[in-house]
Tab-separated table of C-alpha atoms in Angstrom:
chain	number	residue	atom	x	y	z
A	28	UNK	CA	52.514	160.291	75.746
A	29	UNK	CA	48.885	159.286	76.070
A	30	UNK	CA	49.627	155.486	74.234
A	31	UNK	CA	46.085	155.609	71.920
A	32	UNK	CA	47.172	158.914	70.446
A	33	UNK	CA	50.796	158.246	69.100
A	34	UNK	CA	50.189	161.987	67.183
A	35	UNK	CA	49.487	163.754	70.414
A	36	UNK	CA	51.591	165.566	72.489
A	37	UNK	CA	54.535	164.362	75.434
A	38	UNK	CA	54.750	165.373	78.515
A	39	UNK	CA	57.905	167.084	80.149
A	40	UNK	CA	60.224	165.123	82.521
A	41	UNK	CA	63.766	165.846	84.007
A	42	UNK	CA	66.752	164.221	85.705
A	43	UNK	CA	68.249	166.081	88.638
A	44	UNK	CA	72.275	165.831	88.680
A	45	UNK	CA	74.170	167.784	91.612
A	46	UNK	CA	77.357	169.223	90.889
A	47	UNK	CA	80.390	170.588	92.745
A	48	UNK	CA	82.918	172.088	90.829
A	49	UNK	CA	84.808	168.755	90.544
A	50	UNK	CA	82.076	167.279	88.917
A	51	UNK	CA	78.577	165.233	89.116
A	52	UNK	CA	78.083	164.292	92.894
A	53	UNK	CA	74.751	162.772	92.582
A	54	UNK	CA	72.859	161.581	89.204
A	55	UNK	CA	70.050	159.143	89.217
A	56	UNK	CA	72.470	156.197	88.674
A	57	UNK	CA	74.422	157.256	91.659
A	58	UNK	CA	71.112	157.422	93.293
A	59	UNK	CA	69.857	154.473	92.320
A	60	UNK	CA	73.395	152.675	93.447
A	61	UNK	CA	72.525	154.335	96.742
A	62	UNK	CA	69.147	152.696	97.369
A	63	UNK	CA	70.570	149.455	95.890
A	64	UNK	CA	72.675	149.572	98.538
A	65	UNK	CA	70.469	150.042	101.626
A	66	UNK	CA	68.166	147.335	100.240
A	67	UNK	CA	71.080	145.061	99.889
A	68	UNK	CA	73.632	145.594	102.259
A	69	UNK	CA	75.989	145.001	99.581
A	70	UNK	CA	77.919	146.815	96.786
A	71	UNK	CA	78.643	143.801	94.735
A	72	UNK	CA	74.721	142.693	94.899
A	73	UNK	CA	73.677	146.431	94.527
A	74	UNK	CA	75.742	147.019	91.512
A	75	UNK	CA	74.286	143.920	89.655
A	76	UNK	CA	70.411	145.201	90.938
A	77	UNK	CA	71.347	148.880	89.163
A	78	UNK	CA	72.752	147.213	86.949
A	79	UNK	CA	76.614	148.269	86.860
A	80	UNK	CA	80.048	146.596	86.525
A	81	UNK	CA	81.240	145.938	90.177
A	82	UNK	CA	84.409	148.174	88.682
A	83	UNK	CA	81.770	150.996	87.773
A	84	UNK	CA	80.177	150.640	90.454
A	85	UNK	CA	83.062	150.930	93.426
A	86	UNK	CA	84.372	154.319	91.532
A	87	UNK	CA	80.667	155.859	91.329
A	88	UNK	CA	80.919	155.044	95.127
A	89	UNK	CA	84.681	156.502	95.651
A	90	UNK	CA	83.751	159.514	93.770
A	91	UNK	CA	80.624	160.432	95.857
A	92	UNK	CA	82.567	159.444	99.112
A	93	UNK	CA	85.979	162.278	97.974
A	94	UNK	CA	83.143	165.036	97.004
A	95	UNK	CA	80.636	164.488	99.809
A	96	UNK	CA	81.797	166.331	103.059
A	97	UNK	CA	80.822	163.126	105.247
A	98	UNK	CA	81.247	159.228	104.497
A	99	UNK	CA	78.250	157.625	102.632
A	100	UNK	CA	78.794	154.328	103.423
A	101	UNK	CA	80.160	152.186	106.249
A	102	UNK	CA	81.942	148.732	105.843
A	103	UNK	CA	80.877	145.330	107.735
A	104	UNK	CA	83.359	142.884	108.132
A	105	UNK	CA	83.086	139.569	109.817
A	106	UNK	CA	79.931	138.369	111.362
A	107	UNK	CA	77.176	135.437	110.514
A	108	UNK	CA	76.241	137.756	107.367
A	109	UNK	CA	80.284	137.908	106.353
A	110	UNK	CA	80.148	141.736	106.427
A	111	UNK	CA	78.371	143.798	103.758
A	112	UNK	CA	78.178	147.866	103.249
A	113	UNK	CA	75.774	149.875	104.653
A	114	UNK	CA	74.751	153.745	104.250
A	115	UNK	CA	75.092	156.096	106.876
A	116	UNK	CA	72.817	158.100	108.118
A	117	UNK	CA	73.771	161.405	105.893
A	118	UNK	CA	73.207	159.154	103.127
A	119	UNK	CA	69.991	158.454	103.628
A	120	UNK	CA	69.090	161.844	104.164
A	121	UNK	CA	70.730	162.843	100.748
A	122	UNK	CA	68.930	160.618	99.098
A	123	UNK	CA	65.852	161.852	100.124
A	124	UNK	CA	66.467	165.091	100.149
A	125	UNK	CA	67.843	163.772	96.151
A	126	UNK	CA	64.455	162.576	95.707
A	127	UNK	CA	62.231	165.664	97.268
A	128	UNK	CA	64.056	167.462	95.166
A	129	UNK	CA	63.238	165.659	91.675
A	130	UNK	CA	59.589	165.450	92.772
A	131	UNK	CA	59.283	169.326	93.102
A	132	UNK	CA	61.069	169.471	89.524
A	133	UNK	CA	58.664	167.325	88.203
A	134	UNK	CA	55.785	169.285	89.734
A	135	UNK	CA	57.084	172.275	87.545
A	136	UNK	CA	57.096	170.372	84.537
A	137	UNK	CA	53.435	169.087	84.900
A	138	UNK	CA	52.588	172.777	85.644
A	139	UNK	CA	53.513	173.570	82.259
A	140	UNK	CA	51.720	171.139	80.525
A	141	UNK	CA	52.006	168.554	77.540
A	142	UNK	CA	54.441	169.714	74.607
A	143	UNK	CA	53.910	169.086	70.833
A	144	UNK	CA	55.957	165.977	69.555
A	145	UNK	CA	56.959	168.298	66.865
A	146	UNK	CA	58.158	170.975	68.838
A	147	UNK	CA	61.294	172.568	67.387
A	148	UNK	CA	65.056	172.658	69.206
A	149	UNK	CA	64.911	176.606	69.958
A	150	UNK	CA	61.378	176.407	71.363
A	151	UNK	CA	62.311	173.790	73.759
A	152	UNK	CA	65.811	175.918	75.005
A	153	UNK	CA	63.007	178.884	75.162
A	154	UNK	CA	61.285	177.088	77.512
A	155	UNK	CA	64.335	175.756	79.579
A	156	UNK	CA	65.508	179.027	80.009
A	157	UNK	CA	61.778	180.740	81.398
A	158	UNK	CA	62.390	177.792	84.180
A	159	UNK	CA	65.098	179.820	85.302
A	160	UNK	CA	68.534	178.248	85.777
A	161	UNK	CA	69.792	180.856	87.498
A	162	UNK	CA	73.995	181.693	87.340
A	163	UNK	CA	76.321	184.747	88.089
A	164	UNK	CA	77.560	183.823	84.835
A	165	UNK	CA	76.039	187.004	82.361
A	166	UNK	CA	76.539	183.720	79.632
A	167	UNK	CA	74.644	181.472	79.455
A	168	UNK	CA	74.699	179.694	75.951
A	169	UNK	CA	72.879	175.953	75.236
A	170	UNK	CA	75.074	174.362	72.441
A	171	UNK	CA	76.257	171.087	71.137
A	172	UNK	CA	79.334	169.262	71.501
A	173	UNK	CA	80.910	168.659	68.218
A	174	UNK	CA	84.369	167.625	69.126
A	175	UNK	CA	87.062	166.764	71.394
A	176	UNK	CA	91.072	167.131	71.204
A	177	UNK	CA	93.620	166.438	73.686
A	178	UNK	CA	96.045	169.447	73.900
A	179	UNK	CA	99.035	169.331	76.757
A	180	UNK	CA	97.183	167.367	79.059
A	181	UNK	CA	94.011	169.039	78.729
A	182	UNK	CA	90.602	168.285	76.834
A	183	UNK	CA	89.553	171.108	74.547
A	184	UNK	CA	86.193	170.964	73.385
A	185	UNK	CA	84.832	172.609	70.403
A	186	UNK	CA	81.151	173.195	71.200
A	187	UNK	CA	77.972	174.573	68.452
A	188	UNK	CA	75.284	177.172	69.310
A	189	UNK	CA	72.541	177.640	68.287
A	190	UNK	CA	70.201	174.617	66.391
A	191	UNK	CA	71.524	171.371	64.397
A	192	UNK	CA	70.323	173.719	61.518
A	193	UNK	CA	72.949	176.223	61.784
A	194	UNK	CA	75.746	174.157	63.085
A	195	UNK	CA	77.265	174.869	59.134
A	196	UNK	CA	77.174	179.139	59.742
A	197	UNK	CA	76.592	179.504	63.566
A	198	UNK	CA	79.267	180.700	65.807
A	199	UNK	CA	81.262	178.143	68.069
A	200	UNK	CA	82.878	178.453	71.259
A	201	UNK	CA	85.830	176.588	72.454
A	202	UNK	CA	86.151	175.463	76.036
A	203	UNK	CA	89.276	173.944	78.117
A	204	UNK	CA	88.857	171.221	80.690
A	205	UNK	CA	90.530	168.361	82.522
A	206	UNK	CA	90.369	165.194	81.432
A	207	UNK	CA	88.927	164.019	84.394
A	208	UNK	CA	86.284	166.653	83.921
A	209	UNK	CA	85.186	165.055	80.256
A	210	UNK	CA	85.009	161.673	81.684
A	211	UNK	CA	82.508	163.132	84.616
A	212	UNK	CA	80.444	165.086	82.464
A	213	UNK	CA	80.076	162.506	79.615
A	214	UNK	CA	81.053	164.411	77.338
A	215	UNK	CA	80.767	163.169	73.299
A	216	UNK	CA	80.344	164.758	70.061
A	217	UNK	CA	76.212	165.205	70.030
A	218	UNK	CA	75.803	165.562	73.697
A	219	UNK	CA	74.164	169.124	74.945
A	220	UNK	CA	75.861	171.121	77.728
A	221	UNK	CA	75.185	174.581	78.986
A	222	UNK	CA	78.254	177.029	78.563
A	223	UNK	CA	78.728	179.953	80.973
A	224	UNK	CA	81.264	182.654	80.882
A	225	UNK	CA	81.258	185.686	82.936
A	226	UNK	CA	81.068	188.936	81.116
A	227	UNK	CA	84.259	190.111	82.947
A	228	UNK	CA	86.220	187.773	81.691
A	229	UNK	CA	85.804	188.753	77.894
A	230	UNK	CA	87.738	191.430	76.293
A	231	UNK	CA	86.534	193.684	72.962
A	232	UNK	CA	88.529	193.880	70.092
A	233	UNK	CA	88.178	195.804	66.846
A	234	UNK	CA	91.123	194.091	65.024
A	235	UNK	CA	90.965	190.630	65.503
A	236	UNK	CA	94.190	188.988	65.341
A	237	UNK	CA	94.835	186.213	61.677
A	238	UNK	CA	95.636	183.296	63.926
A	239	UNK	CA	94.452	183.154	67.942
A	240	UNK	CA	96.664	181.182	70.410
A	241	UNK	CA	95.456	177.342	70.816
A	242	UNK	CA	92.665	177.469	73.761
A	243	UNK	CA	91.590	181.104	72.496
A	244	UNK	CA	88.244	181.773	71.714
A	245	UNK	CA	87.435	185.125	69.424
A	246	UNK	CA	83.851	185.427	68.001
A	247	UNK	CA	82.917	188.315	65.989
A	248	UNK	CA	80.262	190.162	66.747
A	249	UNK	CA	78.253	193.584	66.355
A	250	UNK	CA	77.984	196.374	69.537
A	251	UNK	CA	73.515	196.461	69.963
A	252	UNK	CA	73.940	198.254	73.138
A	253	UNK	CA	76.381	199.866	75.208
A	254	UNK	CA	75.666	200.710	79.442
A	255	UNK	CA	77.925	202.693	80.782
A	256	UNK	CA	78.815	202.186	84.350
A	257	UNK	CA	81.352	204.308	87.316
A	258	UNK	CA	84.438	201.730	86.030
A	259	UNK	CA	83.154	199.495	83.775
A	260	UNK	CA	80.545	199.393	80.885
A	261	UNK	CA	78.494	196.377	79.906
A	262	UNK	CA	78.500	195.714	76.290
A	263	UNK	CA	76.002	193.360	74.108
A	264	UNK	CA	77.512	191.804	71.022
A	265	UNK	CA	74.962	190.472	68.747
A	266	UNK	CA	76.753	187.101	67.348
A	267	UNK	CA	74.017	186.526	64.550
A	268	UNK	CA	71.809	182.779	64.725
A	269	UNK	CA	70.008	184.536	67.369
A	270	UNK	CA	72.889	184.559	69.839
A	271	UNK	CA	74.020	187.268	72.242
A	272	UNK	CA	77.457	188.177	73.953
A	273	UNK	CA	77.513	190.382	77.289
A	274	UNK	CA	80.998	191.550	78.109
A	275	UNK	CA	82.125	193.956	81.067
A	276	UNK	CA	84.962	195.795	79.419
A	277	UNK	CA	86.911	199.010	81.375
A	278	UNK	CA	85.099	201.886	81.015
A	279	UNK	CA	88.240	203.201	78.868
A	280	UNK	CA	88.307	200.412	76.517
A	281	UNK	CA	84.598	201.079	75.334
A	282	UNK	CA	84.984	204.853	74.659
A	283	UNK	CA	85.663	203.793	70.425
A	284	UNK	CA	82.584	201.616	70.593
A	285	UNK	CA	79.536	202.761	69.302
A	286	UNK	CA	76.360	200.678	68.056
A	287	UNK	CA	76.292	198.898	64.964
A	288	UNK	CA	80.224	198.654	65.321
A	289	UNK	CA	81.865	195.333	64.264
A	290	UNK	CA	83.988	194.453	67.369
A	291	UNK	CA	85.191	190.615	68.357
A	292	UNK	CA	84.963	189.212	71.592
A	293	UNK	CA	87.923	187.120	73.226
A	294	UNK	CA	88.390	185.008	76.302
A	295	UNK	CA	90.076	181.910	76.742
A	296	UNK	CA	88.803	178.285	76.966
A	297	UNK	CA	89.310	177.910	80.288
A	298	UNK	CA	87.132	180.953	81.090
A	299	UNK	CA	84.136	178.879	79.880
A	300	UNK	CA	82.297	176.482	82.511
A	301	UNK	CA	80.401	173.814	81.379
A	302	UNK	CA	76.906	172.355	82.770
A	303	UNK	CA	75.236	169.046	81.741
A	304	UNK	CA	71.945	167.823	83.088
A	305	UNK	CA	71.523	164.087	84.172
Protein backbone atom coordinates (compact mmCIF):
# COMPACT_ATOMS: atom_id res chain seq x y z
CA UNK A 1 0.00 0.00 0.00
CA UNK A 2 1.28 3.33 -1.24
CA UNK A 3 1.90 4.75 2.75
CA UNK A 4 0.38 8.61 1.91
CA UNK A 5 -2.85 7.07 0.70
CA UNK A 6 -3.98 4.72 3.63
CA UNK A 7 -7.62 4.64 1.43
CA UNK A 8 -5.94 3.38 -1.68
CA UNK A 9 -5.56 0.16 -2.88
CA UNK A 10 -2.84 -3.05 -1.83
CA UNK A 11 -0.96 -4.77 -3.85
CA UNK A 12 -1.01 -8.69 -4.25
CA UNK A 13 1.76 -10.87 -2.70
CA UNK A 14 2.12 -14.72 -2.11
CA UNK A 15 4.07 -17.34 -0.17
CA UNK A 16 5.19 -20.40 -2.10
CA UNK A 17 4.88 -23.76 0.10
CA UNK A 18 5.90 -27.19 -1.70
CA UNK A 19 4.10 -30.15 -0.82
CA UNK A 20 4.45 -33.93 -1.13
CA UNK A 21 1.73 -35.89 -0.09
CA UNK A 22 3.20 -36.21 3.45
CA UNK A 23 3.06 -32.74 3.89
CA UNK A 24 4.83 -29.10 3.53
CA UNK A 25 8.48 -29.78 2.27
CA UNK A 26 9.50 -26.27 1.84
CA UNK A 27 7.69 -22.95 3.28
CA UNK A 28 9.44 -19.69 3.65
CA UNK A 29 10.42 -20.51 7.29
CA UNK A 30 11.98 -23.69 6.15
CA UNK A 31 13.60 -21.54 3.62
CA UNK A 32 14.67 -19.05 5.59
CA UNK A 33 16.19 -21.86 8.20
CA UNK A 34 18.00 -22.96 5.05
CA UNK A 35 19.86 -19.73 4.26
CA UNK A 36 20.36 -19.24 8.03
CA UNK A 37 22.18 -22.08 7.82
CA UNK A 38 24.67 -21.54 4.97
CA UNK A 39 25.39 -18.08 6.42
CA UNK A 40 26.07 -19.63 9.72
CA UNK A 41 27.37 -22.90 9.55
CA UNK A 42 25.27 -23.69 12.39
CA UNK A 43 21.73 -24.92 13.29
CA UNK A 44 21.73 -23.69 16.80
CA UNK A 45 22.97 -20.01 15.55
CA UNK A 46 20.63 -20.30 12.44
CA UNK A 47 17.61 -21.13 14.41
CA UNK A 48 18.08 -18.08 16.79
CA UNK A 49 18.84 -15.71 13.31
CA UNK A 50 15.17 -17.14 11.88
CA UNK A 51 14.17 -16.91 14.81
CA UNK A 52 13.03 -20.55 16.03
CA UNK A 53 13.31 -22.76 19.15
CA UNK A 54 16.50 -24.93 18.59
CA UNK A 55 13.62 -27.86 19.23
CA UNK A 56 11.57 -26.26 16.22
CA UNK A 57 14.14 -25.80 14.47
CA UNK A 58 16.02 -29.49 14.38
CA UNK A 59 12.38 -31.09 13.40
CA UNK A 60 11.77 -28.40 10.49
CA UNK A 61 15.28 -29.77 9.50
CA UNK A 62 14.41 -33.70 10.10
CA UNK A 63 11.27 -33.26 8.26
CA UNK A 64 12.80 -31.71 5.06
CA UNK A 65 15.76 -34.25 5.31
CA UNK A 66 12.80 -37.74 5.46
CA UNK A 67 10.76 -35.93 2.43
CA UNK A 68 13.65 -34.66 0.30
CA UNK A 69 15.07 -37.54 -1.93
CA UNK A 70 18.80 -36.40 -1.05
CA UNK A 71 20.40 -35.10 2.37
CA UNK A 72 20.17 -31.26 2.87
CA UNK A 73 22.65 -30.85 5.22
CA UNK A 74 26.01 -32.33 6.21
CA UNK A 75 27.46 -32.48 9.84
CA UNK A 76 31.08 -31.08 10.95
CA UNK A 77 32.51 -32.48 13.82
CA UNK A 78 35.82 -31.71 15.36
CA UNK A 79 38.14 -29.18 13.95
CA UNK A 80 39.47 -25.47 15.10
CA UNK A 81 35.71 -24.29 14.34
CA UNK A 82 34.31 -27.41 16.73
CA UNK A 83 32.18 -28.68 13.81
CA UNK A 84 29.05 -26.88 12.60
CA UNK A 85 26.31 -27.97 9.74
CA UNK A 86 26.58 -27.16 6.41
CA UNK A 87 24.14 -27.51 3.23
CA UNK A 88 24.86 -29.63 0.49
CA UNK A 89 24.98 -28.87 -2.70
CA UNK A 90 21.16 -30.01 -3.64
CA UNK A 91 20.30 -27.68 -1.03
CA UNK A 92 21.49 -24.88 -2.36
CA UNK A 93 20.07 -25.51 -5.55
CA UNK A 94 16.54 -25.97 -3.92
CA UNK A 95 16.71 -23.02 -2.45
CA UNK A 96 17.19 -21.21 -5.38
CA UNK A 97 15.27 -22.90 -7.46
CA UNK A 98 12.64 -22.09 -3.99
CA UNK A 99 13.38 -18.60 -4.63
CA UNK A 100 13.12 -18.39 -8.73
CA UNK A 101 10.17 -19.79 -8.18
CA UNK A 102 8.48 -17.12 -5.70
CA UNK A 103 9.93 -14.35 -7.88
CA UNK A 104 7.99 -15.59 -11.04
CA UNK A 105 4.81 -15.80 -8.63
CA UNK A 106 5.27 -12.48 -7.67
CA UNK A 107 5.72 -11.30 -11.26
CA UNK A 108 2.07 -12.64 -11.82
CA UNK A 109 0.73 -10.83 -9.06
CA UNK A 110 2.21 -7.39 -10.13
CA UNK A 111 0.78 -8.26 -13.60
CA UNK A 112 -2.52 -8.04 -12.20
CA UNK A 113 -2.31 -4.99 -10.53
CA UNK A 114 -3.26 -3.18 -7.14
CA UNK A 115 -6.59 -4.56 -5.44
CA UNK A 116 -9.21 -2.44 -3.55
CA UNK A 117 -8.70 -2.60 0.35
CA UNK A 118 -12.33 -3.26 0.36
CA UNK A 119 -12.42 -5.99 -1.89
CA UNK A 120 -14.89 -8.68 -0.82
CA UNK A 121 -13.92 -12.61 0.20
CA UNK A 122 -15.58 -14.18 -3.12
CA UNK A 123 -13.90 -11.62 -5.39
CA UNK A 124 -10.57 -12.40 -4.08
CA UNK A 125 -11.21 -16.62 -4.43
CA UNK A 126 -12.46 -15.34 -8.10
CA UNK A 127 -9.32 -14.12 -8.71
CA UNK A 128 -7.25 -17.04 -7.12
CA UNK A 129 -8.93 -19.37 -9.13
CA UNK A 130 -8.35 -17.32 -12.90
CA UNK A 131 -4.47 -17.85 -11.67
CA UNK A 132 -5.06 -21.31 -12.30
CA UNK A 133 -4.18 -23.87 -9.62
CA UNK A 134 -4.45 -26.52 -11.68
CA UNK A 135 -5.56 -30.35 -10.09
CA UNK A 136 -7.00 -33.70 -11.50
CA UNK A 137 -9.24 -33.20 -8.73
CA UNK A 138 -12.89 -32.09 -10.72
CA UNK A 139 -13.26 -30.31 -6.83
CA UNK A 140 -11.88 -27.83 -6.05
CA UNK A 141 -13.69 -25.91 -3.14
CA UNK A 142 -11.89 -22.76 -0.99
CA UNK A 143 -13.49 -23.01 2.55
CA UNK A 144 -12.80 -22.36 6.15
CA UNK A 145 -11.82 -24.48 8.88
CA UNK A 146 -14.31 -24.36 11.61
CA UNK A 147 -13.40 -27.29 13.71
CA UNK A 148 -11.39 -30.15 14.68
CA UNK A 149 -12.24 -33.63 16.53
CA UNK A 150 -10.14 -36.51 17.21
CA UNK A 151 -11.99 -39.73 16.12
CA UNK A 152 -9.98 -43.33 16.44
CA UNK A 153 -6.76 -41.92 15.91
CA UNK A 154 -7.61 -39.68 13.22
CA UNK A 155 -8.30 -35.78 12.90
CA UNK A 156 -11.65 -35.02 11.33
CA UNK A 157 -12.10 -31.66 10.26
CA UNK A 158 -15.30 -29.94 9.70
CA UNK A 159 -14.55 -27.31 7.05
CA UNK A 160 -17.19 -24.04 5.66
CA UNK A 161 -17.67 -22.99 2.00
CA UNK A 162 -18.44 -20.43 0.73
CA UNK A 163 -17.94 -16.63 2.63
CA UNK A 164 -17.84 -15.85 6.58
CA UNK A 165 -21.38 -14.57 5.54
CA UNK A 166 -22.92 -17.80 4.91
CA UNK A 167 -21.01 -19.95 7.26
CA UNK A 168 -24.80 -20.00 9.28
CA UNK A 169 -26.76 -21.67 5.82
CA UNK A 170 -23.81 -22.75 3.54
CA UNK A 171 -23.01 -26.31 3.00
CA UNK A 172 -19.95 -27.97 4.87
CA UNK A 173 -17.75 -30.67 4.03
CA UNK A 174 -16.06 -32.99 6.35
CA UNK A 175 -12.55 -34.22 5.73
CA UNK A 176 -10.37 -37.15 7.49
CA UNK A 177 -6.67 -36.80 8.12
CA UNK A 178 -3.74 -37.91 10.25
CA UNK A 179 -2.77 -36.24 12.99
CA UNK A 180 0.47 -35.71 11.79
CA UNK A 181 -1.11 -34.21 8.73
CA UNK A 182 -3.02 -31.31 11.00
CA UNK A 183 0.11 -30.50 12.75
CA UNK A 184 1.93 -30.00 9.09
CA UNK A 185 -0.69 -28.11 7.58
CA UNK A 186 -1.46 -25.80 10.58
CA UNK A 187 -4.51 -26.44 10.69
CA UNK A 188 -7.02 -24.22 13.28
CA UNK A 189 -10.51 -23.19 13.36
CA UNK A 190 -10.29 -19.81 10.95
CA UNK A 191 -7.49 -20.98 8.83
CA UNK A 192 -8.34 -21.32 4.82
CA UNK A 193 -7.45 -24.54 2.96
CA UNK A 194 -8.35 -25.67 -0.50
CA UNK A 195 -10.47 -29.00 -0.55
CA UNK A 196 -10.27 -31.35 -3.55
CA UNK A 197 -12.20 -34.44 -4.21
CA UNK A 198 -12.29 -36.30 -7.37
CA UNK A 199 -15.62 -36.59 -9.04
CA UNK A 200 -15.20 -40.43 -9.11
CA UNK A 201 -15.10 -40.80 -5.84
CA UNK A 202 -18.68 -39.35 -5.06
CA UNK A 203 -21.75 -41.34 -5.33
CA UNK A 204 -25.60 -39.85 -6.09
CA UNK A 205 -28.27 -40.53 -3.93
CA UNK A 206 -31.96 -39.68 -4.07
CA UNK A 207 -32.79 -40.89 -0.49
CA UNK A 208 -30.39 -39.71 1.75
CA UNK A 209 -29.96 -41.82 4.67
CA UNK A 210 -31.40 -40.00 8.69
CA UNK A 211 -27.99 -40.50 10.22
CA UNK A 212 -24.52 -40.97 7.92
CA UNK A 213 -21.66 -43.09 9.38
CA UNK A 214 -18.97 -40.86 11.41
CA UNK A 215 -16.33 -39.64 8.58
CA UNK A 216 -19.32 -39.53 5.93
CA UNK A 217 -19.94 -36.61 4.10
CA UNK A 218 -23.62 -36.24 2.25
CA UNK A 219 -24.52 -32.74 0.86
CA UNK A 220 -27.70 -32.20 -0.83
CA UNK A 221 -27.83 -30.88 -3.88
CA UNK A 222 -29.89 -30.23 -7.23
CA UNK A 223 -28.89 -32.20 -10.86
CA UNK A 224 -28.06 -28.57 -13.37
CA UNK A 225 -26.58 -30.78 -15.91
CA UNK A 226 -26.13 -34.22 -16.79
CA UNK A 227 -23.12 -35.52 -19.68
CA UNK A 228 -23.45 -38.66 -20.60
CA UNK A 229 -20.38 -40.60 -21.38
CA UNK A 230 -19.51 -44.65 -23.00
CA UNK A 231 -19.43 -45.88 -18.96
CA UNK A 232 -19.81 -43.13 -16.95
CA UNK A 233 -21.77 -39.77 -16.89
CA UNK A 234 -20.58 -36.58 -15.27
CA UNK A 235 -23.12 -34.97 -13.15
CA UNK A 236 -23.22 -31.17 -11.70
CA UNK A 237 -25.00 -30.74 -8.40
CA UNK A 238 -25.76 -27.22 -7.69
CA UNK A 239 -25.16 -27.02 -3.67
CA UNK A 240 -26.76 -23.42 -3.37
CA UNK A 241 -24.19 -20.27 -1.81
CA UNK A 242 -22.86 -20.36 -5.21
CA UNK A 243 -21.22 -23.77 -4.88
CA UNK A 244 -20.98 -26.61 -7.38
CA UNK A 245 -20.53 -30.52 -7.08
CA UNK A 246 -19.12 -32.62 -10.18
CA UNK A 247 -19.55 -36.32 -9.64
CA UNK A 248 -18.68 -39.26 -12.17
CA UNK A 249 -21.41 -41.71 -11.35
CA UNK A 250 -21.92 -45.26 -13.61
CA UNK A 251 -23.65 -44.59 -16.48
CA UNK A 252 -26.52 -46.93 -14.89
CA UNK A 253 -26.82 -45.10 -11.75
CA UNK A 254 -27.72 -41.72 -13.58
CA UNK A 255 -30.49 -43.13 -15.86
CA UNK A 256 -33.38 -41.73 -12.83
CA UNK A 257 -31.62 -38.39 -12.86
CA UNK A 258 -32.95 -35.70 -14.66
CA UNK A 259 -32.38 -31.77 -14.18
CA UNK A 260 -33.84 -29.91 -11.51
CA UNK A 261 -33.88 -33.32 -9.50
CA UNK A 262 -33.02 -33.14 -5.75
CA UNK A 263 -30.25 -35.82 -5.43
CA UNK A 264 -27.39 -35.86 -2.44
CA UNK A 265 -23.93 -36.40 -2.98
CA UNK A 266 -21.76 -38.81 -0.68
CA UNK A 267 -18.12 -39.62 -0.28
CA UNK A 268 -16.17 -40.13 2.66
CA UNK A 269 -13.75 -37.84 4.58
CA UNK A 270 -10.91 -39.41 3.61
CA UNK A 271 -11.76 -38.93 -0.09
CA UNK A 272 -11.18 -35.18 0.47
CA UNK A 273 -7.45 -33.76 0.11
CA UNK A 274 -6.60 -30.76 1.63
CA UNK A 275 -4.21 -27.78 0.31
CA UNK A 276 -2.93 -24.79 2.36
CA UNK A 277 -0.74 -22.06 0.99
CA UNK A 278 2.34 -20.79 3.03
Amino acid sequence: MNPSDPAGPSSLTGRLTLQTPLGAVLSESRIRLLEAIDRCGSLNRAAREVPLSYKAAWEALDTMNRLAPEPLVERLTGGRGGGGTRLTGYARQLVRLHRAMESSQQDILDRIGPVPDDVDAPTLRGLIRRLGMRSSARNQFATRVTALSERGGLVDVRLQLGDAEAAASGPTLLATITPESAELLGLAPGREVWALVKAPAVRLVVRPARRPPPGRNQLAGRVVQLRPGATRTAVTLDLGGGEALHAAVPAQAATALQPGDAAWAVFDGDQVVLLTFG
